[in-house]
Short mmCIF file of C-alpha atoms and ligand atoms in Angstrom, two decimals:
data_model
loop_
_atom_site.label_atom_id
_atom_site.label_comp_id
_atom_site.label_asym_id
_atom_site.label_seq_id
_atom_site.Cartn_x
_atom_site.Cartn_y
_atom_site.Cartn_z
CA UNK A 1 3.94 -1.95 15.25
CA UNK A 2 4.31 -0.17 11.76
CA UNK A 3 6.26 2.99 11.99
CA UNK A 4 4.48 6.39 11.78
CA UNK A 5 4.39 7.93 8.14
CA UNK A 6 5.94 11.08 8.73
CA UNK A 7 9.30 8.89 10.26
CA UNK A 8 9.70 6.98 7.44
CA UNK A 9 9.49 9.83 5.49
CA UNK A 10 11.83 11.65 7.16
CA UNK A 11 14.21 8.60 6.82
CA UNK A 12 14.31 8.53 3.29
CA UNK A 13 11.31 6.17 2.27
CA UNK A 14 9.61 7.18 -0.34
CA UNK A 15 5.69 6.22 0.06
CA UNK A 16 3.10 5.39 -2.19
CA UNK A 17 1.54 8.57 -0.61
CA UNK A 18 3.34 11.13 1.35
CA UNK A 19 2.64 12.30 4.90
CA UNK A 20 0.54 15.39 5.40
CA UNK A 21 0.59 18.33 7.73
CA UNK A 22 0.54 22.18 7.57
CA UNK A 23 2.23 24.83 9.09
CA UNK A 24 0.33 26.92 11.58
CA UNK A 25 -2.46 23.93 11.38
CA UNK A 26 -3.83 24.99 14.53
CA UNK A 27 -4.95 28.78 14.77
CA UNK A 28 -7.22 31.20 14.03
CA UNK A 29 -8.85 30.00 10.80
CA UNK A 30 -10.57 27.35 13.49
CA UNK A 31 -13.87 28.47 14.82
CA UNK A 32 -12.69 26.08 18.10
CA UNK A 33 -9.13 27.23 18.00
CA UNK A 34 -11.13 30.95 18.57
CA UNK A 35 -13.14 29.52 21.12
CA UNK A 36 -10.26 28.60 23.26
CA UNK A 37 -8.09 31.54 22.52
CA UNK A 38 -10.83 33.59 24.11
CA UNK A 39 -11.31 31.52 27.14
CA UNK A 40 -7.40 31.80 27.47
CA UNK A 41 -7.13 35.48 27.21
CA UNK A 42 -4.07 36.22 25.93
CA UNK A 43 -1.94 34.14 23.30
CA UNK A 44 1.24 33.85 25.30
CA UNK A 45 -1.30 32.40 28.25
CA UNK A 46 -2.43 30.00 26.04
CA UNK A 47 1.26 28.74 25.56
CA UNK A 48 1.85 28.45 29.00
CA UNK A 49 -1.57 26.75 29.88
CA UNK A 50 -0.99 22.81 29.23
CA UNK A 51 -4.77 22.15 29.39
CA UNK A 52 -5.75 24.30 26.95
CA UNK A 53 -2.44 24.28 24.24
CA UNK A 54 -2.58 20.40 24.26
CA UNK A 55 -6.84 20.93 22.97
CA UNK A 56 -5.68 23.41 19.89
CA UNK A 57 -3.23 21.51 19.59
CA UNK A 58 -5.24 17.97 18.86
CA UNK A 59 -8.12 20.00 16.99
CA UNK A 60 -6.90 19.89 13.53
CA UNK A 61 -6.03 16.27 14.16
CA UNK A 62 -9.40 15.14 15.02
CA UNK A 63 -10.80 17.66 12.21
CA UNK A 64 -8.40 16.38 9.49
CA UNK A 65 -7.16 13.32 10.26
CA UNK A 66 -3.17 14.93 9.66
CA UNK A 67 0.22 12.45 9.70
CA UNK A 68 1.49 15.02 12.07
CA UNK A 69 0.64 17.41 15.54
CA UNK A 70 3.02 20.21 15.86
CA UNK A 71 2.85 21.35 19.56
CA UNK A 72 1.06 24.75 20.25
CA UNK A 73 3.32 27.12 21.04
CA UNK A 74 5.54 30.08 19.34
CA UNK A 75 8.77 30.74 18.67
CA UNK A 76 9.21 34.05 20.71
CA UNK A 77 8.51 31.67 24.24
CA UNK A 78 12.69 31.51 23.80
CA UNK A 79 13.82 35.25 24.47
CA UNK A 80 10.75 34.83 26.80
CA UNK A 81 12.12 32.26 28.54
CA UNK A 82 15.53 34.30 28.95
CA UNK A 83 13.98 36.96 30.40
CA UNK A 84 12.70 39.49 27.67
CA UNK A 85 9.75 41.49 28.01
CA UNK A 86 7.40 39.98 24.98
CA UNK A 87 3.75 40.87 24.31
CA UNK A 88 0.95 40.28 21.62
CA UNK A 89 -1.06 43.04 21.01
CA UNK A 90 -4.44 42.12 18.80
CA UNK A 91 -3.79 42.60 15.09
CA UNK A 92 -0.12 44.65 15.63
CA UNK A 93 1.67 41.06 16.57
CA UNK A 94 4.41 40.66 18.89
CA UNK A 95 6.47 43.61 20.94
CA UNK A 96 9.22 43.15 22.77
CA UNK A 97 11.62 45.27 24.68
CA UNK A 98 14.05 45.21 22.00
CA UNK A 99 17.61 44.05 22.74
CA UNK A 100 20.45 45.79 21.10
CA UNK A 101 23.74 46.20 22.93
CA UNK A 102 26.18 44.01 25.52
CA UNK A 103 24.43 45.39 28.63
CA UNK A 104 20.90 44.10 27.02
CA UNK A 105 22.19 41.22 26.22
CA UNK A 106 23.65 40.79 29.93
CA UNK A 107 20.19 41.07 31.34
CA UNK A 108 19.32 37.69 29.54
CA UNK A 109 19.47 34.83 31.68
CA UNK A 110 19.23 30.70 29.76
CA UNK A 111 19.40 29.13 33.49
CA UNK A 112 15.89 30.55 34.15
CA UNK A 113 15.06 29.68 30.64
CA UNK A 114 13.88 25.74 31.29
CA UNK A 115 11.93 26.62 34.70
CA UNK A 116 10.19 29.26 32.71
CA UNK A 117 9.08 27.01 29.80
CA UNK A 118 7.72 23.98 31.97
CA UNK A 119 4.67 24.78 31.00
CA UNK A 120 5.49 24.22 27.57
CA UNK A 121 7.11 20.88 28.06
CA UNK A 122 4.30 19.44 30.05
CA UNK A 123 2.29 20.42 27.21
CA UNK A 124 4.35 18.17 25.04
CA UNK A 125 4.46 15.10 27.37
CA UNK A 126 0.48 14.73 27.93
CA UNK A 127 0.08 15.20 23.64
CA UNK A 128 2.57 12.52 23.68
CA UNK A 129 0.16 10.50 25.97
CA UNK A 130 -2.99 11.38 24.19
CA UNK A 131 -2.32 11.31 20.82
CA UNK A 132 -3.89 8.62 18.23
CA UNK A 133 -2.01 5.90 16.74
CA UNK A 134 -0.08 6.95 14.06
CA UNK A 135 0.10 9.94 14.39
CA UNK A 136 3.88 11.47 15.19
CA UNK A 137 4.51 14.94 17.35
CA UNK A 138 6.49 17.46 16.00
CA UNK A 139 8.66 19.85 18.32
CA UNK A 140 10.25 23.11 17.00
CA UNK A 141 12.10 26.61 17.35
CA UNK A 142 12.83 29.89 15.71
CA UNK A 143 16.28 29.88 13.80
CA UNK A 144 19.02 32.44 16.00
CA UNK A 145 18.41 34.54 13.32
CA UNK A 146 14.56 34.88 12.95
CA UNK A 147 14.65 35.05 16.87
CA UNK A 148 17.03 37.70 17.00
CA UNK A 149 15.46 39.49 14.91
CA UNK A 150 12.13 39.91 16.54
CA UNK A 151 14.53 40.28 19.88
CA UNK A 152 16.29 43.38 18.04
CA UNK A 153 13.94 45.29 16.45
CA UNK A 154 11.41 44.81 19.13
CA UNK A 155 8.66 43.12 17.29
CA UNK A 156 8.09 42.47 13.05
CA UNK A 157 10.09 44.30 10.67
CA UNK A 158 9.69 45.49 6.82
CA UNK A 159 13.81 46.14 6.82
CA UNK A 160 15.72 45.00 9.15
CA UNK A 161 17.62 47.72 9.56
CA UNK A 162 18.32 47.24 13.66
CA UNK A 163 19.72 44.02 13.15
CA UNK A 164 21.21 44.48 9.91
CA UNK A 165 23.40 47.80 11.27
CA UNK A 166 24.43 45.76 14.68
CA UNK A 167 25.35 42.59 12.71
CA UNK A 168 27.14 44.47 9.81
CA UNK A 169 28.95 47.15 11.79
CA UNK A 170 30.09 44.47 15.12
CA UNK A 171 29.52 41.34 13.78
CA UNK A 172 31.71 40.17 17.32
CA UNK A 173 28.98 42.22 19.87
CA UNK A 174 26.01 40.50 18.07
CA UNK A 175 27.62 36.96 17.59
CA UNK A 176 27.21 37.24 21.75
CA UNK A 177 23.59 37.11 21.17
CA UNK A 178 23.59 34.75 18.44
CA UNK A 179 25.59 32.24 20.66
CA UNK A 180 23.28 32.53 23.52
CA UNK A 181 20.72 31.78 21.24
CA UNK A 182 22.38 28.63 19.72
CA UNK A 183 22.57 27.71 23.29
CA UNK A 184 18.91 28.32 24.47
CA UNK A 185 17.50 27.11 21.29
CA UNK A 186 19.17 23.86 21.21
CA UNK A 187 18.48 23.18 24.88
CA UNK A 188 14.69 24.04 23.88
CA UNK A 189 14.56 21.46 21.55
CA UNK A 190 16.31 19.08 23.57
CA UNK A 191 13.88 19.58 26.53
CA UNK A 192 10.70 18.61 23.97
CA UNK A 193 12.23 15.75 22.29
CA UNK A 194 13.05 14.76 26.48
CA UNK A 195 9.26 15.23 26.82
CA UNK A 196 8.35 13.19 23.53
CA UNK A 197 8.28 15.02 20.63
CA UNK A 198 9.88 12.57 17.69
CA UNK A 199 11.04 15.43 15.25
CA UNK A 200 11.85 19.05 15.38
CA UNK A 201 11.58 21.89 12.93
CA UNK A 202 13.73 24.59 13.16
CA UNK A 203 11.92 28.18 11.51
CA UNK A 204 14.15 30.73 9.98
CA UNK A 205 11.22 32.80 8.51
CA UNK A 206 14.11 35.44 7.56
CA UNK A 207 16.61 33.69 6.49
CA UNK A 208 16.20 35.30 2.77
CA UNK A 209 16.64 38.62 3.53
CA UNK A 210 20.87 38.79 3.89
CA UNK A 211 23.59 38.80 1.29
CA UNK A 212 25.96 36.24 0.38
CA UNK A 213 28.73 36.44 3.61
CA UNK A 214 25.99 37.65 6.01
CA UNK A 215 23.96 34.30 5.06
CA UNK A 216 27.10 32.22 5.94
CA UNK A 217 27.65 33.74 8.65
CA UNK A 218 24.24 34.21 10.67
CA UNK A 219 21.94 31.25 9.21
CA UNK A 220 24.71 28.77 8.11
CA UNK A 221 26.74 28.65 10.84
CA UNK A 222 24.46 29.27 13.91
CA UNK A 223 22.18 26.56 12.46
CA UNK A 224 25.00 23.96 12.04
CA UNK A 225 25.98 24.82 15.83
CA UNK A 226 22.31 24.59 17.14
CA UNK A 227 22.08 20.79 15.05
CA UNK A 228 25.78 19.39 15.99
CA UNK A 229 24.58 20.63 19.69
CA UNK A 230 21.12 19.30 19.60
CA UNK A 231 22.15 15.64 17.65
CA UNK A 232 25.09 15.35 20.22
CA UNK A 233 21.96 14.78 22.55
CA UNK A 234 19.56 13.24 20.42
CA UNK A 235 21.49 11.32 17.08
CA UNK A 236 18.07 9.73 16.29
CA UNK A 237 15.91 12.28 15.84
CA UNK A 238 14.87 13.99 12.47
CA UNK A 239 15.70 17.66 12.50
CA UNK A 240 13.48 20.03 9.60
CA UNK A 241 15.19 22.68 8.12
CA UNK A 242 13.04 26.01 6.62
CA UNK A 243 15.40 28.69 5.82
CA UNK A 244 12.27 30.67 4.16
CA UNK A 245 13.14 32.36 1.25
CA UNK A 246 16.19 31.55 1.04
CA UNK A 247 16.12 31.02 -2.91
CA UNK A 248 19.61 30.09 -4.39
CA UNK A 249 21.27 29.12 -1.21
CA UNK A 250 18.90 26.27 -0.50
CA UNK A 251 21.73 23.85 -1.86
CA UNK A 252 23.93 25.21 0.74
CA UNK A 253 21.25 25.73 3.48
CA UNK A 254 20.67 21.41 2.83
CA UNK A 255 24.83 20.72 2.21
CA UNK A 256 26.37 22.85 5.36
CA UNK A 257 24.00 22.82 7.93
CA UNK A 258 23.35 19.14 8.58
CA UNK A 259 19.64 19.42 8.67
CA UNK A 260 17.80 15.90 7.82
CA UNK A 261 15.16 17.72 5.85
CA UNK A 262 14.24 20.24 4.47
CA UNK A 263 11.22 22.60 3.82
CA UNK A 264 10.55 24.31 0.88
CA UNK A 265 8.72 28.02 0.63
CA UNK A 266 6.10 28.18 -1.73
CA UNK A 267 8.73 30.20 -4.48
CA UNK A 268 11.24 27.12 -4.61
CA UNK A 269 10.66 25.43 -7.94
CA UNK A 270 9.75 21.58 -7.18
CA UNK A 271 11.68 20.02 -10.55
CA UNK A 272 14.93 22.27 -9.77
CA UNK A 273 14.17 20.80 -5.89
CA UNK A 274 13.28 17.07 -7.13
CA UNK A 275 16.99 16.96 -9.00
CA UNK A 276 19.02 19.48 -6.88
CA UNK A 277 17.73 18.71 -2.97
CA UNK A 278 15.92 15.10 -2.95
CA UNK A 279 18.68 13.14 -4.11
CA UNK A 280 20.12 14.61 -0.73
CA UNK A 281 17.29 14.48 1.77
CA UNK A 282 13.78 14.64 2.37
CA UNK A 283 11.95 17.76 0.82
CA UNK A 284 8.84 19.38 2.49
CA UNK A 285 6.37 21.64 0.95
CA UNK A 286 5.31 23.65 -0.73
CA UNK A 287 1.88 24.51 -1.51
CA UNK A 288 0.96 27.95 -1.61
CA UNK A 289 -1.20 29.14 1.25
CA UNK A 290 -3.22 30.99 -0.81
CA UNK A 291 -3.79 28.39 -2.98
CA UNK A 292 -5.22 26.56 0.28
CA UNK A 293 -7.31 29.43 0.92
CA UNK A 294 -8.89 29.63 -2.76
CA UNK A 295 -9.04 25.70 -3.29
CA UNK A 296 -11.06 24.39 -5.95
CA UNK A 297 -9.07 23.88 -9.50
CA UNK A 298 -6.42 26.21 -8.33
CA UNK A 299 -5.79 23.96 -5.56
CA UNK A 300 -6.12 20.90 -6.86
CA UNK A 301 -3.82 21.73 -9.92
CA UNK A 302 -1.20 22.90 -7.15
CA UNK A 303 -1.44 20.09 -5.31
CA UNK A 304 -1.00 17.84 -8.71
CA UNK A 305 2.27 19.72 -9.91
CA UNK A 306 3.89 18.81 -6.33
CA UNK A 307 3.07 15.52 -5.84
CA UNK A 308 4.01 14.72 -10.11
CA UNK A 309 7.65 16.32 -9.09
CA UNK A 310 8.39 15.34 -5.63
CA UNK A 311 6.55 12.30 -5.23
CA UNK A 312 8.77 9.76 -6.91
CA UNK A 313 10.93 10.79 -3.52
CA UNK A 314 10.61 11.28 -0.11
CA UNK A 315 8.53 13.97 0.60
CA UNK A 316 6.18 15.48 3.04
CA UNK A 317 3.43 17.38 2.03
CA UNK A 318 2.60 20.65 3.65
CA UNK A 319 2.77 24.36 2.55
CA UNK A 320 4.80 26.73 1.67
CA UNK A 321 4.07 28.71 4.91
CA UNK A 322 1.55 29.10 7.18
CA UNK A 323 -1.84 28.52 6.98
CA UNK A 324 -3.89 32.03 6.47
CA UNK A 325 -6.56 33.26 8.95
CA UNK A 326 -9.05 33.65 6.40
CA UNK A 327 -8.77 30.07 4.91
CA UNK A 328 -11.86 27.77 5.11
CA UNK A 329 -11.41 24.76 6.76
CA UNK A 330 -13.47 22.25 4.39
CA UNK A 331 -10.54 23.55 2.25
CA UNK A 332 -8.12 21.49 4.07
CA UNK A 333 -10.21 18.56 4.14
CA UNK A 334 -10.45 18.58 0.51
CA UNK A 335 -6.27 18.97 0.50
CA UNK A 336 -5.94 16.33 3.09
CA UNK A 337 -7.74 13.96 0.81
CA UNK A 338 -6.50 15.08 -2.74
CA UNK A 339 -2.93 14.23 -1.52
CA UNK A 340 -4.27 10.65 0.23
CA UNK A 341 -6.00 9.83 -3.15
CA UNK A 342 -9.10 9.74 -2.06
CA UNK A 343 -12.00 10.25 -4.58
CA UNK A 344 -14.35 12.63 -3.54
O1 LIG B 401 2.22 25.60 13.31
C1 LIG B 401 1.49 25.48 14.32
O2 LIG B 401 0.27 25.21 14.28
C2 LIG B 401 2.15 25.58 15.70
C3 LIG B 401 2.13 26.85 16.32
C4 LIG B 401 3.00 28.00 15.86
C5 LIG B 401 2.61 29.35 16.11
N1 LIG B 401 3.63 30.16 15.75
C6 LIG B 401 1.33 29.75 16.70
C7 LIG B 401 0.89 31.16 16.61
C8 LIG B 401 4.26 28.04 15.26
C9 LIG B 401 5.10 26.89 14.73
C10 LIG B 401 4.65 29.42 15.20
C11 LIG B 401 5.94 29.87 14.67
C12 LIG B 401 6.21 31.31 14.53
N2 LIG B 401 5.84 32.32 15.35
C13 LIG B 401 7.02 31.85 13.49
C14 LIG B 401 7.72 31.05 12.42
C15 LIG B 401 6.81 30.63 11.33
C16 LIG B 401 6.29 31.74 10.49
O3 LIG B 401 5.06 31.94 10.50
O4 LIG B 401 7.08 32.39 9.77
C17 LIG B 401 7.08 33.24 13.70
C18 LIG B 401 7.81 34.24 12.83
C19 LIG B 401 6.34 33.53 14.88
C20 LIG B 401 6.16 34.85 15.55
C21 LIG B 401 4.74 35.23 15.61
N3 LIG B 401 3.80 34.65 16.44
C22 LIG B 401 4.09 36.25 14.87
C23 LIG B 401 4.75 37.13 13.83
C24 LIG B 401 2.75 36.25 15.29
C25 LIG B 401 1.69 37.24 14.90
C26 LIG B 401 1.11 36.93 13.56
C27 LIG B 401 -0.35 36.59 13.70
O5 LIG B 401 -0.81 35.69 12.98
O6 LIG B 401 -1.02 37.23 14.52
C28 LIG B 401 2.58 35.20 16.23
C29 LIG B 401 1.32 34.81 16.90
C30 LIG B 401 0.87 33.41 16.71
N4 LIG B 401 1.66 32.29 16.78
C31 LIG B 401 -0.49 33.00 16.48
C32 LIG B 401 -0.47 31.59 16.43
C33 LIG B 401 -1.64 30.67 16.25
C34 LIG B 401 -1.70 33.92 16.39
C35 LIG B 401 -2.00 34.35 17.79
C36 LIG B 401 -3.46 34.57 18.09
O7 LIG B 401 -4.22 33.59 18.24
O8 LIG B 401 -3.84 35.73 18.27
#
């Protein structure tokens, strides 16, 4: 049996044409995706529902024909799973009963943490039953410092000003939570790989908003501790790095953390990335989303300049970040085939 495309990609092949998928491939741009979220109700019930995460999850395959199925699910189902309150509400995003001192943090609980997410692991064991030939399923979880960061401030964030004072002004109070989350994070991603996902992607959406010793400290080193404690489990299986916006510490990001590859946000020059991070490991990315939501020329052009610098490497193709709401799907069609080389 030939390997899957993304594997080899992630092992340092370098193919004729890379591996395609997209962040946040499955969602709301989807009249079906839509379709389902209503029958669900709410989005956190259509995480915990195996039935109906494992269909949005398989819809962009069947739609697009993708390398890759990233399992349905979100990366606040972790302070969840330790007991947080966490809600959706339409069009605001996620809430949560922010956490912010010792006795907060004392209220978490990890040994509840795998009972709670069951759900989600069943959800990855029948996709690993169901899915077509070929194609390989992708596990992942927030970063400890893009989860503690919806965890402190209670929800999104323009400044970060919660988490920044706590983590500035006692760095030792908040390293409690940021250890608990190593913990819980990397036990998360060992329960999908358990359930048969092949790779995992780790998402530190936030990772570019700290200076120079605050970056060491809270995305360097909790990532290296959540990889050395996840590959102490699982050697074999390709970890994805996206420290988002993360701009000149990418080298370091790809050097210290141990990650096997890594993705690239849609600002990270590909030539500076093709001589400075492939040599290394494989690069992901970077299209921008909006370029996938415009298409046409635009698109096409974008798509041209990444695959003319990254694709004498190994490389997966994706975006730069998520896919927008608004987007048309025929648009990702016509990206799915630009990057395979197939005429129109
Ligand atoms: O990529 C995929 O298709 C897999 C599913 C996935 C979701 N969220 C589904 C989702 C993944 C990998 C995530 C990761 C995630 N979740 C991140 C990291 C990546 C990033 O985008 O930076 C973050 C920061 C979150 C937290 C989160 N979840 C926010 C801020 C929101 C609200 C924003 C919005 O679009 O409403 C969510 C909700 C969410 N997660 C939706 C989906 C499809 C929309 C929920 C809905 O249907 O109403």
């Amino acid at each position: 049996m030939t390997r899957k495309n993304l594997l080899r990609a992630l092992d340092g092949e370098c193919l004729a044409r890379p591996p395609i998928w997209l962040m946040r491939q499955a969602g709301r741009y989807l009249p079906e995706y839509r379709e389902i979220r209503a029958e669900a109700g709410s989005f956190l019930d259509l995480c915990y529902t195996p039935k109906l995460a494992v269909e949005v999850t398989l819809q962009p395959i069947r739609r697009f024909g993708l390398d890759a199925a990233i399992l349905f699910s979100d990366i606040l189902v972790v302070p969840h799973g330790l007991g947080q309150e966490v809600w959706f509400v339409e069009n605001e995003g996620p809430k949560l009963a922010p956490v912010r001192d010792k006795a907060a943090i004392g209220n978490l609980r990890l040994t509840a943490m795998r009972e709670h997410l069951a759900p989600v692991y069943q959800t990855v064991s029948d996709l690993s039953a169901l899915l077509p030939r070929g194609v390989a399923l992708i596990g992942f979880a927030g970063a400890p410092w893009t989860v503690a960061s919806y965890m402190v401030e209670g929800g999104g964030t323009r400044d970060f000003a919660a988490i920044k004072r706590w983590a500035f002004a006692d760095p030792a109070g908040f390293g409690e939570l940021m250890d608990l989350l190593v913990e819980a994070i990397a036990d998360h991603l060992c329960a999908q790989v358990e359930a048969g996902a092949e790779v995992v992607q780790i998402f530190d959406s936030w990772a570019g908003v700290l200076p120079e010793a605050a970056f060491r400290r809270w995305i360097i080193e909790p990532t290296r501790a959540l990889v050395a404690r996840f590959r102490a489990k699982h050697p074999e299986v390709p970890v994805i790095g996206f420290p988002r916006g993360a701009g000149l510490y990418y080298t370091k990001y790809a050097a210290d953390t141990g990650v096997s590859a890594i993705s690239l946000d849609t600002t990270v020059p590909t030539s500076w990335a093709a001589n400075k991070l492939q040599p290394n490991l494989t690069v992901q990315g970077n299209l921008d989303p909006m370029l996938l939501l415009v298409g046409g020329d635009a698109m096409a052009e974008g798509v041209r300049a990444i695959l003319d610098d990254l694709g004498q490497g190994p490389l997966v193709f994706n975006l730069g970040h998520g896919v927008v709401k608004e987007t048309p799907p025929d648009h990702v069609a016509t990206l799915v085939a630009a990057v395979r080389g197939d005429t129109a």
